[in-house]
PDB file of C-alpha atoms in Angstrom:
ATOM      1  CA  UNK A 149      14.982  20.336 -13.241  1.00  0.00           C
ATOM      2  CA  UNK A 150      12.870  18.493 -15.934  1.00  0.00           C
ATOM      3  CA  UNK A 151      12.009  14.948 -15.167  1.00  0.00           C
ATOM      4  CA  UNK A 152      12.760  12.627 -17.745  1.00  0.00           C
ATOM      5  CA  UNK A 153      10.140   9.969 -18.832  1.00  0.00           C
ATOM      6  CA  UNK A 154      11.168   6.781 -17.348  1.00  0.00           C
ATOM      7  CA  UNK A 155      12.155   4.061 -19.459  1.00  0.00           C
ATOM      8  CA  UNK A 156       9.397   1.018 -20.031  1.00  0.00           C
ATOM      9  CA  UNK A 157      11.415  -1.752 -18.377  1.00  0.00           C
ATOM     10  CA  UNK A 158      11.825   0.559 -15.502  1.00  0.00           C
ATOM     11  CA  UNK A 159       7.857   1.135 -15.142  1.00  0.00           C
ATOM     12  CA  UNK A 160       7.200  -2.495 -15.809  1.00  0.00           C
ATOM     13  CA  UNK A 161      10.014  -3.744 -13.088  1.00  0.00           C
ATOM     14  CA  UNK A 162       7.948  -0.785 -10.388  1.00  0.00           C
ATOM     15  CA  UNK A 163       4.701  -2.598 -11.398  1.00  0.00           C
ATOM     16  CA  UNK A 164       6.389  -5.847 -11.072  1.00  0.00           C
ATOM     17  CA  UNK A 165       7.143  -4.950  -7.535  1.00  0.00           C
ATOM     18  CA  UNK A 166       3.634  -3.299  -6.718  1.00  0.00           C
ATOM     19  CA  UNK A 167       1.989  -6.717  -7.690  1.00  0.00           C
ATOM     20  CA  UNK A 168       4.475  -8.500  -5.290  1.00  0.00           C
ATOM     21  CA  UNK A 169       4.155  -6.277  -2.469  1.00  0.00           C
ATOM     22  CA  UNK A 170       0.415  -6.418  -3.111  1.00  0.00           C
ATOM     23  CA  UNK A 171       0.488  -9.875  -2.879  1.00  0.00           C
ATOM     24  CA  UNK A 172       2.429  -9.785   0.543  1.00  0.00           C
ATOM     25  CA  UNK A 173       0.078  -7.967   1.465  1.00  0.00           C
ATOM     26  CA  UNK A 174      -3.019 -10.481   0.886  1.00  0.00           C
ATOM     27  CA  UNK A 175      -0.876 -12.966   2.306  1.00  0.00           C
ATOM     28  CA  UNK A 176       0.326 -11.434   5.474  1.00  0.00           C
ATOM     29  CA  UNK A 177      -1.034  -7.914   6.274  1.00  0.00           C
ATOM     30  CA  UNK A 178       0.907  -4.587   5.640  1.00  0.00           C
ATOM     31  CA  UNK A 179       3.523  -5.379   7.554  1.00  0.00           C
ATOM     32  CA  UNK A 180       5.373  -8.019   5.474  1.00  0.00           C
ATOM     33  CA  UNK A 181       8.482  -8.349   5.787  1.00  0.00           C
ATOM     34  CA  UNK A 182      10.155  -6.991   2.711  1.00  0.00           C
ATOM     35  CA  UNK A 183      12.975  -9.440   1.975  1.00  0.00           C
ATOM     36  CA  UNK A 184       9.358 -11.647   1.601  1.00  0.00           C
ATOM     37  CA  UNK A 185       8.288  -8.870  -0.882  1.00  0.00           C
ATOM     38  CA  UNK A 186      11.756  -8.811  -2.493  1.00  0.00           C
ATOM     39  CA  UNK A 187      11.686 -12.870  -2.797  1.00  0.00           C
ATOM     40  CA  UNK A 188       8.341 -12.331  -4.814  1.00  0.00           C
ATOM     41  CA  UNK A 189       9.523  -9.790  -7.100  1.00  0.00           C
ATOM     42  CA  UNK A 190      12.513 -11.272  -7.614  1.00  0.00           C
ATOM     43  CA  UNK A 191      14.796  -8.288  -6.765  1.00  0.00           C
ATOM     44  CA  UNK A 192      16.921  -7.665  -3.457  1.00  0.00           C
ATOM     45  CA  UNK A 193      15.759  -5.595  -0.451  1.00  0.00           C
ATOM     46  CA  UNK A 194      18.167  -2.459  -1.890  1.00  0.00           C
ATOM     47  CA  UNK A 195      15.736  -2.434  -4.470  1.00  0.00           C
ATOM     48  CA  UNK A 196      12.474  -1.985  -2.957  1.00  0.00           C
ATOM     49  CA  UNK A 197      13.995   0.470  -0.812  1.00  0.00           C
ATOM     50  CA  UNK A 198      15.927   2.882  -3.436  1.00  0.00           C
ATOM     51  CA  UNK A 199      12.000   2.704  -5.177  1.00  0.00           C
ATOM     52  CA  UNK A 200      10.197   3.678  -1.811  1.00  0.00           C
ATOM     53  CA  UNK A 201      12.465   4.466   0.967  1.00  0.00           C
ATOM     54  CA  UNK A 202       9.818   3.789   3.546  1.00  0.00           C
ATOM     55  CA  UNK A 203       7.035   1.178   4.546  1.00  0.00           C
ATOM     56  CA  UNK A 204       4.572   3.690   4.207  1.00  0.00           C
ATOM     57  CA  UNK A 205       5.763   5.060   0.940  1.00  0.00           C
ATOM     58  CA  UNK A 206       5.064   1.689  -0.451  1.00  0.00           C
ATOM     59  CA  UNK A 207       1.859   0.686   0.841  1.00  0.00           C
ATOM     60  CA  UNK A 208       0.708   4.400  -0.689  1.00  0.00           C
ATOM     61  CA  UNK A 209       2.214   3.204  -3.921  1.00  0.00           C
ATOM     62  CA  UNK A 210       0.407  -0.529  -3.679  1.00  0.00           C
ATOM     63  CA  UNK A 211      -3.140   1.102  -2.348  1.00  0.00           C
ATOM     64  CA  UNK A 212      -2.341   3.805  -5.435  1.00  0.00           C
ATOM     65  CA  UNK A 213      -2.031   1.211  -8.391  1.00  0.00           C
ATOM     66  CA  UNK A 214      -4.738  -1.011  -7.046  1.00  0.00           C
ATOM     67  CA  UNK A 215      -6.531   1.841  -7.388  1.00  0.00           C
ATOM     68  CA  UNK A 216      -6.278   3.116 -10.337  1.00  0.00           C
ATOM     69  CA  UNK A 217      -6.338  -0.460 -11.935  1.00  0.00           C
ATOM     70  CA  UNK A 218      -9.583  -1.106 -10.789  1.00  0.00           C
ATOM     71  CA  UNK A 219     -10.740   2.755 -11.746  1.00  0.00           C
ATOM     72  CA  UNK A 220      -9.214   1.298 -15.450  1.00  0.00           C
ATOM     73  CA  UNK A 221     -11.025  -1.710 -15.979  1.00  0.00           C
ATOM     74  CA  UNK A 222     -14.407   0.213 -15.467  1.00  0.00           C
ATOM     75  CA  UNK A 223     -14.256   1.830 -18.971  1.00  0.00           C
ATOM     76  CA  UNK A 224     -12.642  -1.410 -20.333  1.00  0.00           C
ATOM     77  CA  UNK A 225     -15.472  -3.591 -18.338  1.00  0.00           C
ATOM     78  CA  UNK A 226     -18.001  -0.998 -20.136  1.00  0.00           C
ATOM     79  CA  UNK A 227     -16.909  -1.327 -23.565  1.00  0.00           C
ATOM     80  CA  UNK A 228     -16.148  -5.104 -23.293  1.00  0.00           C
ATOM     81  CA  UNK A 229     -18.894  -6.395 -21.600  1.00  0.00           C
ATOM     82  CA  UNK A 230     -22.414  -7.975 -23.082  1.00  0.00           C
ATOM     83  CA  UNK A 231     -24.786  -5.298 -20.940  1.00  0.00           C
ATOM     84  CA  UNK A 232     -23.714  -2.705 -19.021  1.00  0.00           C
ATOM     85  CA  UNK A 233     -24.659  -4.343 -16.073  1.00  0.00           C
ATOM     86  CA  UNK A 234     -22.909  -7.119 -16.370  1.00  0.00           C
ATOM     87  CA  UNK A 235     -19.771  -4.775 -16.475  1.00  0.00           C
ATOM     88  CA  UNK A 236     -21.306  -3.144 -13.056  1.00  0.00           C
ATOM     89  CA  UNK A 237     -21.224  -6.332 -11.501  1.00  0.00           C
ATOM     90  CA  UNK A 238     -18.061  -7.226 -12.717  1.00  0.00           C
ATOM     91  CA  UNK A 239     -16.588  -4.161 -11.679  1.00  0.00           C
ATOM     92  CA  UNK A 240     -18.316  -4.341  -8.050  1.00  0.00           C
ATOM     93  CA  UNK A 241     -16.421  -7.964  -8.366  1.00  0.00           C
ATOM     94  CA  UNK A 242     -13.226  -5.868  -8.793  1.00  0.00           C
ATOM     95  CA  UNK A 243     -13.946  -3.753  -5.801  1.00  0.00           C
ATOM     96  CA  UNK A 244     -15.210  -6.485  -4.062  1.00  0.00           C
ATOM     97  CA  UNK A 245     -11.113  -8.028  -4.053  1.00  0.00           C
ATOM     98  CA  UNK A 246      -9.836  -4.837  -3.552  1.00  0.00           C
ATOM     99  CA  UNK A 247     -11.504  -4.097  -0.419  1.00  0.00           C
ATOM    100  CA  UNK A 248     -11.435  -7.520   1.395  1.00  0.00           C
ATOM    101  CA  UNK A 249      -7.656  -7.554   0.704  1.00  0.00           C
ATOM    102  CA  UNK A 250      -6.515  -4.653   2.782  1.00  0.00           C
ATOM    103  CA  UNK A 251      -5.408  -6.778   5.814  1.00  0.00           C
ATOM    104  CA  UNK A 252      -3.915  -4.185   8.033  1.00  0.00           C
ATOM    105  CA  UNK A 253      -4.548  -0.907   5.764  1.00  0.00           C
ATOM    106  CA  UNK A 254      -7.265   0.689   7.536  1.00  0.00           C
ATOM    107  CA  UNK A 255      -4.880   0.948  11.003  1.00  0.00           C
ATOM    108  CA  UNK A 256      -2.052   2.176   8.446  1.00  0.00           C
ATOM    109  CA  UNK A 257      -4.502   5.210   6.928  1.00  0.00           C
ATOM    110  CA  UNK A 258      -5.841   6.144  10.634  1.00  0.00           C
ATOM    111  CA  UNK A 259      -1.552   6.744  11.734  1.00  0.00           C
ATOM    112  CA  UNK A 260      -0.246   9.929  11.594  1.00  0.00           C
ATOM    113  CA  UNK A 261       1.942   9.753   8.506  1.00  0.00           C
ATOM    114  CA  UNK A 262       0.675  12.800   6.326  1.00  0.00           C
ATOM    115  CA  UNK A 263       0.994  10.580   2.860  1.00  0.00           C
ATOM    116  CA  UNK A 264      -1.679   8.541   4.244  1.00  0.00           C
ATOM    117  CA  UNK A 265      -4.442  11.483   4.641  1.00  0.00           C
ATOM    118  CA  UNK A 266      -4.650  12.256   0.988  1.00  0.00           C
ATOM    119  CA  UNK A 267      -5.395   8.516  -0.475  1.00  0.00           C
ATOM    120  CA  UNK A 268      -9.064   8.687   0.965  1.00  0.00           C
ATOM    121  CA  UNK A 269      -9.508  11.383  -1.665  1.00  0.00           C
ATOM    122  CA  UNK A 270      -7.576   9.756  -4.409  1.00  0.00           C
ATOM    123  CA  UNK A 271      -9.502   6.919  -3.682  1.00  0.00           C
ATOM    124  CA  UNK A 272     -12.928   7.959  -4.641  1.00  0.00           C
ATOM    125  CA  UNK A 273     -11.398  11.340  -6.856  1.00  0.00           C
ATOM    126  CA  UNK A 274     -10.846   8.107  -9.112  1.00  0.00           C
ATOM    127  CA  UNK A 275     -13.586   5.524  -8.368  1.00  0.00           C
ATOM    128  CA  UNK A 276     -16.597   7.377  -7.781  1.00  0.00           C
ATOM    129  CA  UNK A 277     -16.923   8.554 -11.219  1.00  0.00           C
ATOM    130  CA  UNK A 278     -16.349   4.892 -12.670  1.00  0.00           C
ATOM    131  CA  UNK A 279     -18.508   3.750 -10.472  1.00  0.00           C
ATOM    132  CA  UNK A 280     -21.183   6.798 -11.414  1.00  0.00           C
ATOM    133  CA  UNK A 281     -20.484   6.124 -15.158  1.00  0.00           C
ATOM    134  CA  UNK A 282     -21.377   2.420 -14.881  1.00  0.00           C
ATOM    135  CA  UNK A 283     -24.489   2.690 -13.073  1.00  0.00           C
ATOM    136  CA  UNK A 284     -25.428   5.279 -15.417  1.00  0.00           C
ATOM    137  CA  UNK A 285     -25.056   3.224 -18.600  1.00  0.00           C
ATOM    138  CA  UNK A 286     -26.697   0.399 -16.814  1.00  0.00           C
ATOM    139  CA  UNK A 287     -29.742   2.799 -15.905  1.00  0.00           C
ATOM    140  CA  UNK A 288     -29.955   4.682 -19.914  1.00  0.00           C
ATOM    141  CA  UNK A 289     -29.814   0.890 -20.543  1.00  0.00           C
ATOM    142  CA  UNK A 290     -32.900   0.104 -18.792  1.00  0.00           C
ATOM    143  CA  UNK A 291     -31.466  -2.735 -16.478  1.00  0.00           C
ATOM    144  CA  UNK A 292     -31.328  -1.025 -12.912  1.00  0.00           C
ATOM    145  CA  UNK A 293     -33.101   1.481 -11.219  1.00  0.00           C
ATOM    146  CA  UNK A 294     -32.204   4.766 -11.735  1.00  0.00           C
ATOM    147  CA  UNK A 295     -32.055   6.498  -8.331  1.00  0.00           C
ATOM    148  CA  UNK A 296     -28.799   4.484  -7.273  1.00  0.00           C
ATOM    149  CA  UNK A 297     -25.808   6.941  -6.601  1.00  0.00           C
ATOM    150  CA  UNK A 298     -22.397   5.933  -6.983  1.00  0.00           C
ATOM    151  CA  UNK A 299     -21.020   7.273  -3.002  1.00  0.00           C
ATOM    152  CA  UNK A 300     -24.332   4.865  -1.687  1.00  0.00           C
ATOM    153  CA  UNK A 301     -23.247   1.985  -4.130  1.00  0.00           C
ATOM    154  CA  UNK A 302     -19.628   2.479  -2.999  1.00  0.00           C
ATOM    155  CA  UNK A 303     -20.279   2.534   0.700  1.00  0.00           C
ATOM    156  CA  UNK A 304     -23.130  -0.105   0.907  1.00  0.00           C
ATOM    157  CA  UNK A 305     -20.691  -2.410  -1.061  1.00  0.00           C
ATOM    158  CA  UNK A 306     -17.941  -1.745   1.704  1.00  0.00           C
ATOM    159  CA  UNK A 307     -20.131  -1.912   4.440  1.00  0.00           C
ATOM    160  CA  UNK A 308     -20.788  -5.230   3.603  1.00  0.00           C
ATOM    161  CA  UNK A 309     -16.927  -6.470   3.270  1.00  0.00           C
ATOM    162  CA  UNK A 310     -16.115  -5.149   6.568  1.00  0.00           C
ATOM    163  CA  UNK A 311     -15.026  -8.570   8.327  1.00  0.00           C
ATOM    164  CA  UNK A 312     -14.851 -10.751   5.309  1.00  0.00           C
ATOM    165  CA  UNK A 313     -11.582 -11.303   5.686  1.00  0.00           C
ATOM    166  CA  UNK A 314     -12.074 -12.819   9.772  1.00  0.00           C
ATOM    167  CA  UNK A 315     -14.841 -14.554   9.754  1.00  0.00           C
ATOM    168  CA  UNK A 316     -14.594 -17.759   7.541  1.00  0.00           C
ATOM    169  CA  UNK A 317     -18.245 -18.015   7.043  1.00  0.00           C
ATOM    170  CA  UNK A 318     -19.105 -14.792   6.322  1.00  0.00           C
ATOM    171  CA  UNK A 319     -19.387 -14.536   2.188  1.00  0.00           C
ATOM    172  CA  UNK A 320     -18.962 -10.797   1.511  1.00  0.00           C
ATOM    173  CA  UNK A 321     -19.225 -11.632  -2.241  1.00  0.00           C
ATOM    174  CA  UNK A 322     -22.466 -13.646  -1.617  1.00  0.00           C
ATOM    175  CA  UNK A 323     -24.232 -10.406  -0.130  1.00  0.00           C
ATOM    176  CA  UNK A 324     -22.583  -8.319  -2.658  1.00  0.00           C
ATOM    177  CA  UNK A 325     -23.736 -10.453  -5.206  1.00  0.00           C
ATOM    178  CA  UNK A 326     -27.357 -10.080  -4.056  1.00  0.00           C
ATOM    179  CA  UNK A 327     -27.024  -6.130  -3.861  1.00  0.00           C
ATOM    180  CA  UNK A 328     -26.433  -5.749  -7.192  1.00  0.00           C
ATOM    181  CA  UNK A 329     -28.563  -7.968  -8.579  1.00  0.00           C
ATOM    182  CA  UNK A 330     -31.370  -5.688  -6.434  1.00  0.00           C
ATOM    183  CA  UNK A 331     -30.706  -2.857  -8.893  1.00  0.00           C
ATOM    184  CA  UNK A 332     -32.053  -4.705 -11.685  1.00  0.00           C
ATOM    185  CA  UNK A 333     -35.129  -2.397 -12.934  1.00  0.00           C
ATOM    186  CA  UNK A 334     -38.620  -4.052 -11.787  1.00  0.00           C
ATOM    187  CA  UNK A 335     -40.401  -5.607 -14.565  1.00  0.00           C
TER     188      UNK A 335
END
């Protein structure tokens, strides 16, 4: 059977409901209750469940757009930006929210639902090279160092946004902040 492309209010009414249930999840962990998910999107329960039948089918589908999202704005950030660092940083900003917003997900991935064990690989499949592209314009640019790889970047930048989100003081963003700016290239 050939799949039909899907009609454009139909991908922007799924999106729609990503960006709620994302939002849920910010707001109360990955186990929102989905009539709170339907109340933000504006559609009834029925819906949310004829789109993605399970809880777990949906948080794949929210971690999934988030995702590639922030794997689009890299290029965008790059083309956009005034120096390619400043669309590095930007970008790490991006990251930054991504990761500190995944109340709950890291218990989800480590269940034994079998949808969960490939988004680890989706996840950097499609943000390692963004990240790898950035800090390579940023280096041909002169502006950091160029002996930063992406996989250290990635992980140094989510080692430091473990606990952000349960410790009021602690400033993730702050330290972040101060990692990047550590790439520049020594004058």
């Amino acid at each position: 059977m050939v799949e039909r492309p899907r009609r454009a209010d139909a991908r922007r009414n799924e999106e729609s409901l990503l960006e709620a249930a994302a939002a849920a999840f910010v707001a109360s962990g990955v186990e929102a209750p989905v009539r709170d998910i339907a109340a933000r999107a504006g559609v009834g329960t029925g819906t949310i469940y004829r789109h993605f039948p399970t809880r777990a089918d949906l948080i794949i589908a929210v971690y999934r757009h988030q995702v590639d999202a922030c794997a689009e704005a890299g290029p965008a950030l790059l083309a956009g930006g005034a120096t390619p660092h400043t669309a590095l940083a930007r970008w790490i900003d991006l990251f930054v929210d991504f990761l500190v917003t995944k109340h709950g997900l890291a218990a989800v991935l480590q269940s034994d639902n079998t949808g969960f064990e490939a988004l680890h690989a989706y996840f950097l499949d499609r943000l390692l090279p963004v990240c790898a592209e950035l800090l390579d314009a940023a280096a041909a640019s002169g502006e950091i160092r160029s002996d930063v790889e992406a996989y250290a970047l990635m992980r140094g930048v989510g080692n430091l946004c473990i606990g952000a989100d349960s410790d009021p003081r602690y400033d993730a963003r702050r330290l972040v902040g101060l990692l990047v700016a550590g790439l520049r290239q020594a004058d």
